[in-house]
Amino acid sequence: MGHHLVAEIPGFEDSYGLISEDPATAIAIVFVHGFWGDSYSTWQDTQILVDEFGQIFPLFTESDLFFLEYDAARNFIGPSADKLHHFVDRLFPNPPASLFSEDVSAADWGSELHVGPVSIRTGPYVYNSLILVGHSLGAVVVRQMILDVATDFSEACSIAPDKKQEFLAQRPVLLADLRLMSPAHLGFRPVGLLGAAFSLAPMAGLLRGLLSFYRSFTELDPNSALLQSLRRRTEEISRSFPGLPALCAKSLFAQYDDLVIMDRYDCDRRVQYVADRTHTTICKPLRMYLTPLEFIAEYGQTYEQARRA
Amino acid sequence: MNRPEELKYIRLVRFDRTYLQPSIEEYSRTFRGSPAEYEPYRLAGAASGLERYFLAQLLEGYFWLALGIALDLFPEEAAQLLVRQRFALVFPELPAFLRSWGYVFDPELTDLIMTAISQKEFFVKVSLGEFEYPVKMAPSFQSACLMETRFSRDLDGRALVTALNFYYDDLQRVFTRVHKFDERVFNDLENRLDFPSGSIVRGFLKLLEHMSSFGFFLEHLVEDTSIELRDRQLLQRRIKQLCGRRVRWGQTQAYVPLNAMAEHLHLFVPHDVRKYLNAGSLKSEITRLLHTWREDVSKDQDIGSTSHG
């Protein structure tokens, strides 16, 4: 069983990485939690099951996983997307070497040991693929970040259309694969108002959100200017640059999701539904519910085919 | 050095950097650093409370190390050096600390540290039960450790843990002195202990989230059939022991103030949001969670009285 080891991400407190010991690792997967979540509990037990089921889902064995922590409720979506952009920029395609190695002798207790630098795996440390996974509001943050980069790309191409490939190479995030779980990209639709939401765990997270005056919550209204613009502009740019992977998200919804409107953008791929899950449990894999891992690992098949080709 | 050995060193360096080192630094800085810088703590008389908090936190770090060694995830010789470096200052203070506040830890763990102190060894081989296939538990150990490290960093969580563990009488008085819950009485306590206003209640919310995540973790640890049943049960027991001072309050005296907080929590929600809340359902959700832990701990104690690790 291959293992992932925890790594701190410099400059991003409470975010963390799980670094694979497999030297063939070339994929970075970034997880972005939603309104009531955090970088641990939203994705709980992904941290364990990617190792336990590494043989069934080899994609994870060859991937480093990064879990972003951000103040989802207190911030507006724009600043959260900006933080995600910095986070991804820090990691992809060239992650900092500190994620992979430690110099034991540099520790104040390590000099007697005569142990030099040790590493999780051998370098070079470069990723050639990126998967962005977002849950609920996190999916909106992912899409907003992609739209910001795509807008920039589109403007550059309009000035110098012949440099499209060059511009794209400068913005590798646009080649990312987007996997969204119960995305709130069409808005929040709580059935029975917030009272009903209290039947969903974690209720304390919701309260925390309420206590912080739910800034991003107001932006999740289906009629909010932000959500409408996000959809319109994403679809427009996708029409101008058909096939740009990061604009064509794939979504997974809980069959009876009481909190978000379930649909996709015109440029997106087919939507998938899963039974017996709620808005908050859809992204938490269990030994009897491996759908979240399957949903992400599906990319692995395409990746493997491309690599073989 | 082979790769598994390297991984052990990396785990140890990172555990020190994220858990032990910050704890000892906080402890030293706050109470042995510049008095002028930390005057507010001293004036408010909260210094001793936070001092106790950080000592307890350090001790918990020691027990995590012991468990990591038992699981063969940390290199033992290096761990000895690390403990000597980090605990040299605090070891002499521990007997007095444990005499007064030892009840916050599981008795088995208190015995472990007292044996180490009496034998003047930073680490002693004390049988806490041996794992048959320790390596299989690396992801679970890592995940639990990550969860705990995150909670220990939360400032509001610290306020609640300090008040509950070391100022229980004051906290209890808040509830016996008033017939109707009064936010100002809470604020008085926070001022006296020099915690920011609202931190105890926010810490309570943080605790609920943590209890929820922790429950999820333990529940699914037991379901992991890839690990021998005996090993699963032993790891579950060890991790519960370690985190006891944070999450096993359902059974202890702390249940009373926690339950009272659940009763009145809706009063802390801003007025314009309160109209959306169903206070009854909120309270019942929270008390359900507290009860779950209460029952869970009772069960553990029954098991513990018949089989001891």
XYZ file of C-alpha atoms in Angstrom, chain B residues 160 163-164 167-193 200-201 256-258 260-261 264 268:
39
model
C -13.279 26.645 25.548
C -12.358 27.182 30.565
C -13.721 23.651 30.703
C -12.000 26.880 35.120
C -14.854 24.500 35.376
C -16.185 26.051 38.598
C -16.321 29.490 37.021
C -18.061 28.123 33.989
C -20.494 26.228 36.149
C -21.208 29.336 38.188
C -22.280 31.141 35.040
C -25.109 28.678 34.715
C -26.139 28.461 38.323
C -26.087 32.200 38.933
C -28.558 33.106 36.274
C -32.025 31.757 35.699
C -32.103 33.068 32.199
C -29.040 32.819 30.056
C -27.275 36.131 29.821
C -24.564 36.765 27.252
C -22.999 39.418 29.500
C -22.275 36.896 32.231
C -20.380 34.866 29.683
C -18.511 37.942 28.577
C -17.509 38.643 32.178
C -15.943 35.221 32.408
C -14.123 35.716 29.128
C -12.818 39.077 30.261
C -11.609 37.625 33.505
C -9.736 34.869 31.666
C -16.041 30.482 24.506
C -19.236 30.194 22.500
C -23.636 20.304 32.190
C -22.150 23.540 30.828
C -22.019 22.151 27.296
C -26.524 24.589 28.874
C -24.676 26.269 26.044
C -29.039 29.026 24.731
C -25.751 34.401 20.010
